Protein backbone atom coordinates (compact mmCIF):
# COMPACT_ATOMS: atom_id res chain seq x y z
CA UNK A 1 0.00 0.00 0.00
CA UNK A 2 1.44 3.36 -0.91
CA UNK A 3 2.37 5.44 2.08
CA UNK A 4 1.15 8.74 0.71
CA UNK A 5 -2.24 7.94 -0.52
CA UNK A 6 -4.51 10.89 -1.00
CA UNK A 7 -7.45 11.32 1.25
CA UNK A 8 -9.79 8.45 0.65
CA UNK A 9 -13.25 9.93 0.70
CA UNK A 10 -16.18 8.11 2.08
CA UNK A 11 -18.16 7.41 -1.00
CA UNK A 12 -21.78 8.07 -0.37
CA UNK A 13 -22.81 7.26 -3.86
CA UNK A 14 -21.04 6.56 -7.06
CA UNK A 15 -22.26 6.47 -10.54
CA UNK A 16 -20.63 6.57 -13.86
CA UNK A 17 -22.13 8.76 -16.47
CA UNK A 18 -21.93 7.49 -19.95
CA UNK A 19 -22.39 9.52 -23.05
CA UNK A 20 -25.26 7.26 -24.01
CA UNK A 21 -26.60 5.70 -20.85
CA UNK A 22 -28.15 7.46 -17.93
CA UNK A 23 -26.91 7.38 -14.42
CA UNK A 24 -27.18 4.32 -12.28
CA UNK A 25 -27.72 5.59 -8.79
CA UNK A 26 -27.48 2.15 -7.25
CA UNK A 27 -23.97 1.95 -5.80
CA UNK A 28 -24.19 -1.82 -5.44
CA UNK A 29 -24.54 -2.19 -9.15
CA UNK A 30 -21.17 -2.28 -10.89
CA UNK A 31 -20.68 0.73 -13.07
CA UNK A 32 -20.45 -0.06 -16.78
CA UNK A 33 -16.83 0.35 -17.78
CA UNK A 34 -16.57 1.24 -21.38
CA UNK A 35 -13.58 3.54 -21.46
CA UNK A 36 -14.37 4.65 -24.97
CA UNK A 37 -17.70 6.13 -24.04
CA UNK A 38 -16.88 7.25 -20.54
CA UNK A 39 -16.78 11.00 -20.25
CA UNK A 40 -17.07 12.02 -16.63
CA UNK A 41 -17.66 10.15 -13.41
CA UNK A 42 -19.21 11.96 -10.50
CA UNK A 43 -19.63 11.06 -6.88
CA UNK A 44 -20.68 12.74 -3.68
CA UNK A 45 -17.95 12.83 -1.07
CA UNK A 46 -18.31 13.27 2.63
CA UNK A 47 -15.35 15.44 3.48
CA UNK A 48 -16.17 15.55 7.16
CA UNK A 49 -15.05 11.92 7.29
CA UNK A 50 -11.57 13.20 6.57
CA UNK A 51 -10.06 13.61 9.94
CA UNK A 52 -8.06 16.79 9.84
CA UNK A 53 -5.50 15.92 12.47
CA UNK A 54 -4.40 12.47 11.40
CA UNK A 55 -4.19 13.71 7.87
CA UNK A 56 -2.16 16.74 8.95
CA UNK A 57 0.28 14.61 10.88
CA UNK A 58 0.90 12.48 7.78
CA UNK A 59 1.05 15.63 5.73
CA UNK A 60 3.55 17.32 8.03
CA UNK A 61 5.84 14.36 7.51
CA UNK A 62 5.37 14.47 3.77
CA UNK A 63 6.36 18.14 3.67
CA UNK A 64 9.05 17.58 6.30
CA UNK A 65 7.69 20.35 8.45
CA UNK A 66 8.97 21.26 11.86
CA UNK A 67 6.63 22.55 14.56
CA UNK A 68 7.80 26.07 13.69
CA UNK A 69 6.29 25.64 10.21
CA UNK A 70 2.81 24.93 11.54
CA UNK A 71 0.53 27.86 12.19
CA UNK A 72 -2.70 27.77 14.11
CA UNK A 73 -5.08 30.52 15.06
CA UNK A 74 -8.07 29.91 17.22
CA UNK A 75 -10.79 31.80 18.97
CA UNK A 76 -12.63 30.30 21.89
CA UNK A 77 -14.99 33.24 21.95
CA UNK A 78 -17.87 33.47 19.51
CA UNK A 79 -17.61 33.03 16.65
CA UNK A 80 -15.33 30.09 17.35
CA UNK A 81 -12.71 29.04 14.87
CA UNK A 82 -9.60 27.01 14.46
CA UNK A 83 -7.52 27.78 11.39
CA UNK A 84 -4.33 25.87 10.70
CA UNK A 85 -1.89 26.04 7.87
CA UNK A 86 1.70 25.17 7.04
CA UNK A 87 4.55 27.31 5.84
CA UNK A 88 6.14 25.08 3.22
CA UNK A 89 9.92 25.38 3.50
CA UNK A 90 11.51 26.71 0.34
CA UNK A 91 8.13 27.46 -1.24
CA UNK A 92 7.49 31.07 -0.32
CA UNK A 93 5.04 31.79 -3.13
CA UNK A 94 2.96 28.73 -2.30
CA UNK A 95 3.07 29.56 1.40
CA UNK A 96 1.82 33.06 0.67
CA UNK A 97 -1.10 31.67 -1.35
CA UNK A 98 -1.95 29.22 1.43
CA UNK A 99 -1.95 31.97 4.03
CA UNK A 100 -4.05 34.27 1.84
CA UNK A 101 -6.68 31.58 1.33
CA UNK A 102 -6.88 30.78 5.04
CA UNK A 103 -7.10 34.43 5.95
CA UNK A 104 -9.81 35.00 3.36
CA UNK A 105 -11.88 32.17 4.81
CA UNK A 106 -11.37 33.37 8.36
CA UNK A 107 -12.25 36.95 7.48
CA UNK A 108 -15.44 36.13 5.63
CA UNK A 109 -16.49 33.73 8.36
CA UNK A 110 -15.84 36.15 11.21
CA UNK A 111 -17.64 38.93 9.34
CA UNK A 112 -20.69 36.89 8.46
CA UNK A 113 -20.95 34.92 11.71
CA UNK A 114 -20.41 37.72 14.18
CA UNK A 115 -22.31 36.87 17.34
CA UNK A 116 -23.73 33.63 15.97
CA UNK A 117 -24.08 31.17 18.83
CA UNK A 118 -23.70 28.00 16.87
CA UNK A 119 -21.01 29.11 14.47
CA UNK A 120 -17.81 27.16 14.14
CA UNK A 121 -15.11 27.30 11.50
CA UNK A 122 -12.50 24.62 11.12
CA UNK A 123 -9.98 25.29 8.38
CA UNK A 124 -7.25 22.75 7.89
CA UNK A 125 -4.90 21.36 5.30
CA UNK A 126 -3.37 18.22 3.96
CA UNK A 127 -0.42 17.61 1.70
CA UNK A 128 -1.01 15.58 -1.42
CA UNK A 129 2.37 15.80 -3.10
CA UNK A 130 6.02 16.48 -2.42
CA UNK A 131 8.24 15.20 -5.16
CA UNK A 132 11.37 16.83 -6.53
CA UNK A 133 10.32 20.26 -5.45
CA UNK A 134 6.71 20.00 -6.63
CA UNK A 135 4.34 20.33 -3.72
CA UNK A 136 0.57 19.94 -3.57
CA UNK A 137 -1.62 21.04 -0.69
CA UNK A 138 -5.36 20.87 -0.17
CA UNK A 139 -6.99 23.43 2.10
CA UNK A 140 -10.44 22.73 3.51
CA UNK A 141 -12.83 25.00 5.36
CA UNK A 142 -15.81 23.61 7.22
CA UNK A 143 -18.28 26.00 8.71
CA UNK A 144 -21.15 25.17 10.95
CA UNK A 145 -23.91 27.56 11.72
CA UNK A 146 -27.55 26.97 10.91
CA UNK A 147 -26.24 24.87 8.07
CA UNK A 148 -22.85 23.37 7.50
CA UNK A 149 -20.74 23.96 4.45
CA UNK A 150 -17.47 22.67 3.14
CA UNK A 151 -15.14 24.18 0.63
CA UNK A 152 -11.74 23.03 -0.50
CA UNK A 153 -8.94 24.51 -2.56
CA UNK A 154 -5.95 22.64 -3.95
CA UNK A 155 -2.77 24.61 -4.48
CA UNK A 156 0.49 23.53 -6.04
CA UNK A 157 3.92 24.98 -6.53
CA UNK A 158 7.59 24.53 -7.08
CA UNK A 159 10.21 26.62 -5.30
CA UNK A 160 9.80 29.40 -7.88
CA UNK A 161 6.04 29.62 -8.45
CA UNK A 162 2.71 28.84 -6.89
CA UNK A 163 -0.03 27.38 -9.09
CA UNK A 164 -3.75 27.24 -8.62
CA UNK A 165 -5.81 24.21 -9.56
CA UNK A 166 -7.13 26.05 -12.58
CA UNK A 167 -3.59 26.29 -13.98
CA UNK A 168 -3.50 22.50 -14.21
CA UNK A 169 -6.24 22.44 -16.85
CA UNK A 170 -6.10 23.59 -20.46
CA UNK A 171 -7.65 27.03 -20.46
CA UNK A 172 -9.34 26.42 -23.81
CA UNK A 173 -11.00 23.27 -22.41
CA UNK A 174 -12.34 24.78 -19.22
CA UNK A 175 -15.65 26.23 -20.50
CA UNK A 176 -16.68 22.96 -22.14
CA UNK A 177 -15.50 20.98 -19.16
CA UNK A 178 -17.56 23.15 -16.83
CA UNK A 179 -20.62 22.54 -18.97
CA UNK A 180 -20.05 18.79 -18.97
CA UNK A 181 -19.60 18.81 -15.22
CA UNK A 182 -22.83 20.75 -14.79
CA UNK A 183 -24.72 18.27 -16.94
CA UNK A 184 -23.15 15.34 -15.13
CA UNK A 185 -24.12 16.86 -11.81
CA UNK A 186 -27.70 17.28 -12.96
CA UNK A 187 -27.93 13.66 -14.05
CA UNK A 188 -26.30 12.48 -10.86
CA UNK A 189 -28.46 14.53 -8.52
CA UNK A 190 -31.57 14.28 -10.72
CA UNK A 191 -32.10 17.96 -10.12
CA UNK A 192 -33.51 20.12 -12.84
CA UNK A 193 -31.94 23.52 -13.02
CA UNK A 194 -34.13 26.52 -12.46
CA UNK A 195 -34.35 28.09 -15.93
CA UNK A 196 -34.67 31.52 -14.35
CA UNK A 197 -31.27 31.28 -12.70
CA UNK A 198 -28.42 31.53 -15.17
CA UNK A 199 -25.50 29.26 -14.41
CA UNK A 200 -22.77 31.08 -12.57
CA UNK A 201 -19.54 31.76 -14.35
CA UNK A 202 -17.73 28.55 -13.53
CA UNK A 203 -14.27 29.75 -14.37
CA UNK A 204 -12.98 30.01 -10.82
CA UNK A 205 -15.22 28.21 -8.38
CA UNK A 206 -15.60 24.99 -10.30
CA UNK A 207 -11.88 24.47 -10.79
CA UNK A 208 -10.47 25.34 -7.39
CA UNK A 209 -9.76 21.77 -6.25
CA UNK A 210 -8.07 19.66 -8.90
CA UNK A 211 -6.12 16.66 -7.65
CA UNK A 212 -4.87 13.24 -8.71
CA UNK A 213 -5.38 9.73 -7.50
CA UNK A 214 -2.36 7.50 -6.99
CA UNK A 215 -3.09 6.07 -10.42
CA UNK A 216 -2.98 9.54 -11.93
CA UNK A 217 -6.70 10.01 -12.48
CA UNK A 218 -7.74 13.63 -12.52
CA UNK A 219 -10.31 14.55 -9.90
CA UNK A 220 -12.13 17.82 -9.42
CA UNK A 221 -14.02 18.61 -6.26
CA UNK A 222 -16.78 21.16 -6.34
CA UNK A 223 -18.21 22.79 -3.26
CA UNK A 224 -21.87 22.49 -2.31
CA UNK A 225 -24.20 24.81 -4.14
CA UNK A 226 -21.96 25.38 -7.13
CA UNK A 227 -23.24 22.81 -9.65
CA UNK A 228 -26.13 21.42 -7.64
CA UNK A 229 -28.12 22.45 -4.60
CA UNK A 230 -26.35 22.84 -1.25
CA UNK A 231 -27.92 19.68 0.13
CA UNK A 232 -26.09 17.57 -2.45
CA UNK A 233 -22.84 18.35 -0.67
CA UNK A 234 -19.40 18.18 -2.21
CA UNK A 235 -19.33 16.58 -5.65
CA UNK A 236 -16.22 14.97 -7.03
CA UNK A 237 -15.69 14.48 -10.74
CA UNK A 238 -13.21 12.22 -12.44
CA UNK A 239 -12.29 13.84 -15.74
CA UNK A 240 -10.24 12.69 -18.73
CA UNK A 241 -6.52 13.46 -18.64
CA UNK A 242 -6.69 15.09 -22.04
CA UNK A 243 -7.88 18.28 -20.37
CA UNK A 244 -4.61 18.75 -18.46
CA UNK A 245 -2.38 21.66 -19.38
CA UNK A 246 1.37 21.04 -19.77
CA UNK A 247 1.70 22.15 -16.15
CA UNK A 248 -1.03 19.70 -15.17
CA UNK A 249 0.87 16.92 -16.96
CA UNK A 250 3.97 17.84 -15.02
CA UNK A 251 2.17 17.71 -11.67
CA UNK A 252 0.52 14.42 -12.61
CA UNK A 253 3.93 12.97 -13.53
CA UNK A 254 5.21 14.02 -10.11
CA UNK A 255 2.26 12.30 -8.41
CA UNK A 256 2.93 9.08 -10.32
CA UNK A 257 6.68 9.26 -9.61
CA UNK A 258 5.99 9.85 -5.94
CA UNK A 259 3.74 6.80 -5.88
CA UNK A 260 6.44 4.65 -7.49
CA UNK A 261 9.06 5.78 -5.02
CA UNK A 262 6.98 5.26 -1.94
CA UNK A 263 8.44 2.65 0.23
CA UNK A 264 6.29 1.52 3.03
CA UNK A 265 7.72 2.76 6.29
CA UNK A 266 6.68 1.23 9.55
CA UNK A 267 3.78 2.98 11.17
CA UNK A 268 4.20 4.46 14.61
CA UNK A 269 5.41 1.61 16.73
CA UNK A 270 2.95 1.00 19.46
CA UNK A 271 4.11 1.92 22.91
CA UNK A 272 2.47 -0.75 24.98
CA UNK A 273 0.17 0.52 27.67
CA UNK A 274 1.51 -0.34 31.10
CA UNK A 275 0.77 -3.96 31.85
CA UNK A 276 -1.48 -4.89 34.69
CA UNK A 277 1.53 -6.27 36.56
CA UNK A 278 3.28 -2.91 36.58
CA UNK A 279 0.24 -1.08 37.87
CA UNK A 280 0.04 0.21 41.37
CA UNK A 281 -2.72 -1.51 43.29
CA UNK A 282 -4.68 1.42 44.67
CA UNK A 283 -6.81 -0.90 46.78
CA UNK A 284 -3.66 -1.24 48.84
CA UNK A 285 -1.66 1.91 48.17
CA UNK A 286 -2.81 5.41 49.16
CA UNK A 287 -3.14 6.72 45.61
CA UNK A 288 -3.66 10.17 44.16
CA UNK A 289 -3.80 11.20 40.49
CA UNK A 290 -2.31 14.46 39.25
CA UNK A 291 -3.72 15.56 35.90
CA UNK A 292 -2.48 18.22 33.48
CA UNK A 293 -4.69 19.87 30.86
CA UNK A 294 -4.30 22.02 27.75
CA UNK A 295 -0.77 20.94 26.74
CA UNK A 296 1.66 19.88 25.73
CA UNK A 297 3.24 23.29 26.17
CA UNK A 298 6.65 24.83 26.72
CA UNK A 299 6.78 23.66 30.35
CA UNK A 300 5.69 20.10 29.72
CA UNK A 301 9.26 18.78 29.29
CA UNK A 302 10.18 20.27 32.66
CA UNK A 303 7.10 18.64 34.22
CA UNK A 304 8.05 15.30 32.68
CA UNK A 305 11.62 15.71 34.01
CA UNK A 306 10.22 16.24 37.50
CA UNK A 307 7.85 13.27 37.28
CA UNK A 308 10.59 11.03 35.92
CA UNK A 309 13.14 12.09 38.54
CA UNK A 310 10.65 11.56 41.36
CA UNK A 311 9.27 8.32 39.90
CA UNK A 312 5.76 9.74 39.87
CA UNK A 313 3.04 9.16 37.30
CA UNK A 314 0.44 11.60 36.02
CA UNK A 315 -2.22 11.98 33.35
CA UNK A 316 -2.11 14.48 30.49
CA UNK A 317 -5.27 15.68 28.76
CA UNK A 318 -3.97 17.17 25.55
CA UNK A 319 -5.29 19.36 22.76
CA UNK A 320 -4.99 18.24 19.14
CA UNK A 321 -2.73 20.88 17.58
CA UNK A 322 -0.44 21.00 20.61
CA UNK A 323 0.01 17.22 20.59
CA UNK A 324 0.39 17.08 16.85
CA UNK A 325 3.09 19.73 16.73
CA UNK A 326 5.11 18.22 19.58
CA UNK A 327 5.19 14.51 18.80
CA UNK A 328 8.38 13.88 20.77
CA UNK A 329 6.83 15.14 23.98
CA UNK A 330 3.76 12.96 23.50
CA UNK A 331 5.92 9.92 22.77
CA UNK A 332 8.01 10.65 25.85
CA UNK A 333 4.85 10.75 27.99
CA UNK A 334 3.92 7.34 26.61
CA UNK A 335 7.41 5.94 27.17
CA UNK A 336 7.36 7.17 30.78
CA UNK A 337 4.10 5.36 31.42
CA UNK A 338 1.95 8.46 31.77
CA UNK A 339 -1.73 8.29 30.89
CA UNK A 340 -2.56 10.02 27.62
CA UNK A 341 -5.94 11.73 27.61
CA UNK A 342 -8.13 13.54 25.14
CA UNK A 343 -9.03 17.16 25.89
CA UNK A 344 -10.62 17.67 22.44
CA UNK A 345 -9.08 19.13 19.33
CA UNK A 346 -9.70 22.82 19.89
CA UNK A 347 -11.09 23.24 23.42
CA UNK A 348 -14.71 24.12 22.65
CA UNK A 349 -17.47 23.84 25.19
CA UNK A 350 -19.11 20.54 24.24
CA UNK A 351 -22.53 21.60 25.45
CA UNK A 352 -22.60 24.31 22.76
CA UNK A 353 -21.74 21.92 19.93
CA UNK A 354 -23.82 19.51 17.92
CA UNK A 355 -23.20 15.81 18.65
CA UNK A 356 -21.32 15.50 15.37
CA UNK A 357 -19.07 18.40 16.21
CA UNK A 358 -18.26 16.85 19.58
CA UNK A 359 -17.48 13.54 17.90
CA UNK A 360 -15.17 15.26 15.50
CA UNK A 361 -13.42 17.15 18.30
CA UNK A 362 -12.89 13.99 20.32
CA UNK A 363 -11.99 11.68 17.47
CA UNK A 364 -9.56 13.99 15.74
CA UNK A 365 -7.56 14.44 18.93
CA UNK A 366 -7.66 10.71 19.66
CA UNK A 367 -6.34 10.01 16.17
CA UNK A 368 -3.27 12.16 16.84
CA UNK A 369 -2.48 10.28 20.05
CA UNK A 370 -3.05 7.01 18.25
CA UNK A 371 -0.82 7.97 15.41
CA UNK A 372 1.98 9.23 17.63
CA UNK A 373 1.97 6.46 20.19
CA UNK A 374 -0.07 3.58 18.82
CA UNK A 375 -2.41 3.95 21.79
CA UNK A 376 -5.91 5.34 22.09
CA UNK A 377 -6.40 7.96 24.80
CA UNK A 378 -7.59 6.49 28.10
CA UNK A 379 -10.39 8.99 28.50
CA UNK A 380 -11.85 12.34 27.60
CA UNK A 381 -11.76 15.41 29.76
CA UNK A 382 -14.39 17.79 28.41
CA UNK A 383 -13.07 21.37 28.25
CA UNK A 384 -14.40 23.44 31.19
CA UNK A 385 -15.72 20.16 32.58
CA UNK A 386 -18.82 20.86 30.49
CA UNK A 387 -20.85 17.88 29.29
CA UNK A 388 -24.34 16.53 29.72
CA UNK A 389 -26.34 13.41 29.06
CA UNK A 390 -26.49 14.10 25.34
CA UNK A 391 -22.73 14.54 24.93
CA UNK A 392 -21.39 11.70 22.76
CA UNK A 393 -18.70 9.74 24.55
CA UNK A 394 -17.23 8.00 21.51
CA UNK A 395 -16.35 5.01 23.61
CA UNK A 396 -14.39 6.98 26.21
CA UNK A 397 -15.01 7.59 29.89
CA UNK A 398 -15.28 11.22 30.99
CA UNK A 399 -12.56 12.07 33.48
CA UNK A 400 -13.30 15.06 35.68
CA UNK A 401 -11.60 16.06 38.96
CA UNK A 402 -12.42 16.74 42.57
CA UNK A 403 -9.44 18.91 43.54
CA UNK A 404 -9.00 22.11 41.56
CA UNK A 405 -5.68 23.89 42.09
CA UNK A 406 -6.92 26.87 40.02
CA UNK A 407 -3.35 27.14 38.80
CA UNK A 408 -4.57 28.84 35.61
CA UNK A 409 -6.01 31.62 37.73
CA UNK A 410 -3.47 32.07 40.51
CA UNK A 411 -0.36 31.44 38.36
CA UNK A 412 1.46 31.23 41.68
CA UNK A 413 3.55 28.20 42.63
CA UNK A 414 2.96 28.62 46.37
CA UNK A 415 -0.84 28.91 46.04
CA UNK A 416 -1.00 26.05 43.54
CA UNK A 417 1.04 23.88 45.91
CA UNK A 418 -1.13 24.74 48.89
CA UNK A 419 -4.36 24.00 47.04
CA UNK A 420 -3.03 20.67 45.76
CA UNK A 421 -1.73 19.53 49.12
CA UNK A 422 -4.64 20.78 51.21
CA UNK A 423 -7.15 19.27 48.83
CA UNK A 424 -5.37 15.93 48.68
CA UNK A 425 -7.14 12.81 49.88
CA UNK A 426 -6.96 9.18 49.00
CA UNK A 427 -8.37 8.66 45.50
CA UNK A 428 -8.33 12.35 44.55
CA UNK A 429 -8.03 13.53 40.96
CA UNK A 430 -6.16 16.85 40.96
CA UNK A 431 -6.60 19.38 38.15
CA UNK A 432 -3.60 21.35 36.90
CA UNK A 433 -2.40 22.76 33.59
CA UNK A 434 1.01 22.05 32.11
CA UNK A 435 1.08 25.31 30.17
CA UNK A 436 1.94 27.56 33.12
CA UNK A 437 5.49 28.06 34.43
CA UNK A 438 4.14 28.42 37.98
CA UNK A 439 2.68 24.92 37.76
CA UNK A 440 5.96 23.45 36.56
CA UNK A 441 7.69 25.26 39.40
CA UNK A 442 5.21 24.00 41.98
CA UNK A 443 5.35 20.36 40.96
CA UNK A 444 8.52 19.18 42.78
CA UNK A 445 7.21 20.53 46.08
CA UNK A 446 3.74 19.08 45.52
CA UNK A 447 5.16 15.63 44.84
CA UNK A 448 7.51 15.79 47.84
CA UNK A 449 4.77 16.85 50.25
CA UNK A 450 2.30 14.25 48.97
CA UNK A 451 4.91 11.52 49.21
CA UNK A 452 5.77 12.56 52.76
CA UNK A 453 2.08 12.04 53.57
CA UNK A 454 2.25 8.51 52.25
CA UNK A 455 0.71 9.07 48.83
CA UNK A 456 1.63 7.17 45.70
CA UNK A 457 1.26 9.32 42.60
CA UNK A 458 -0.47 7.33 39.89
CA UNK A 459 -2.23 7.72 36.57
CA UNK A 460 -6.00 7.91 36.42
CA UNK A 461 -6.17 4.44 34.90
CA UNK A 462 -4.13 3.12 37.83
CA UNK A 463 -6.44 4.89 40.21
CA UNK A 464 -9.54 3.55 38.50
CA UNK A 465 -8.65 0.33 36.65
CA UNK A 466 -12.17 -0.35 35.36
CA UNK A 467 -13.06 2.84 33.52
CA UNK A 468 -16.21 2.37 31.50
CA UNK A 469 -17.23 4.28 28.37
CA UNK A 470 -19.68 7.11 28.90
CA UNK A 471 -19.31 7.12 32.68
CA UNK A 472 -18.04 10.22 34.46
CA UNK A 473 -15.33 9.97 37.11
CA UNK A 474 -14.50 12.68 39.59
CA UNK A 475 -12.23 10.65 41.84
CA UNK A 476 -11.15 7.11 42.59
CA UNK A 477 -13.61 4.70 44.13
CA UNK A 478 -11.98 5.16 47.52
CA UNK A 479 -12.06 8.95 47.27
CA UNK A 480 -14.62 11.63 47.79
ZN1 LIG B 1 -8.72 22.88 29.31
mmCIF file of C-alpha atoms in Angstrom, residues 2 46 97 130 143 250 290 334 337 388 466:
data_model
loop_
_atom_site.group_PDB
_atom_site.id
_atom_site.type_symbol
_atom_site.label_atom_id
_atom_site.label_comp_id
_atom_site.label_asym_id
_atom_site.label_seq_id
_atom_site.Cartn_x
_atom_site.Cartn_y
_atom_site.Cartn_z
ATOM 1 C CA UNK A 2 1.445 3.364 -0.912
ATOM 2 C CA UNK A 46 -18.307 13.267 2.635
ATOM 3 C CA UNK A 97 -1.100 31.675 -1.349
ATOM 4 C CA UNK A 130 6.016 16.476 -2.423
ATOM 5 C CA UNK A 143 -18.278 25.999 8.707
ATOM 6 C CA UNK A 250 3.972 17.841 -15.021
ATOM 7 C CA UNK A 290 -2.311 14.460 39.250
ATOM 8 C CA UNK A 334 3.918 7.339 26.614
ATOM 9 C CA UNK A 337 4.095 5.356 31.420
ATOM 10 C CA UNK A 388 -24.336 16.529 29.724
ATOM 11 C CA UNK A 466 -12.166 -0.346 35.357
#
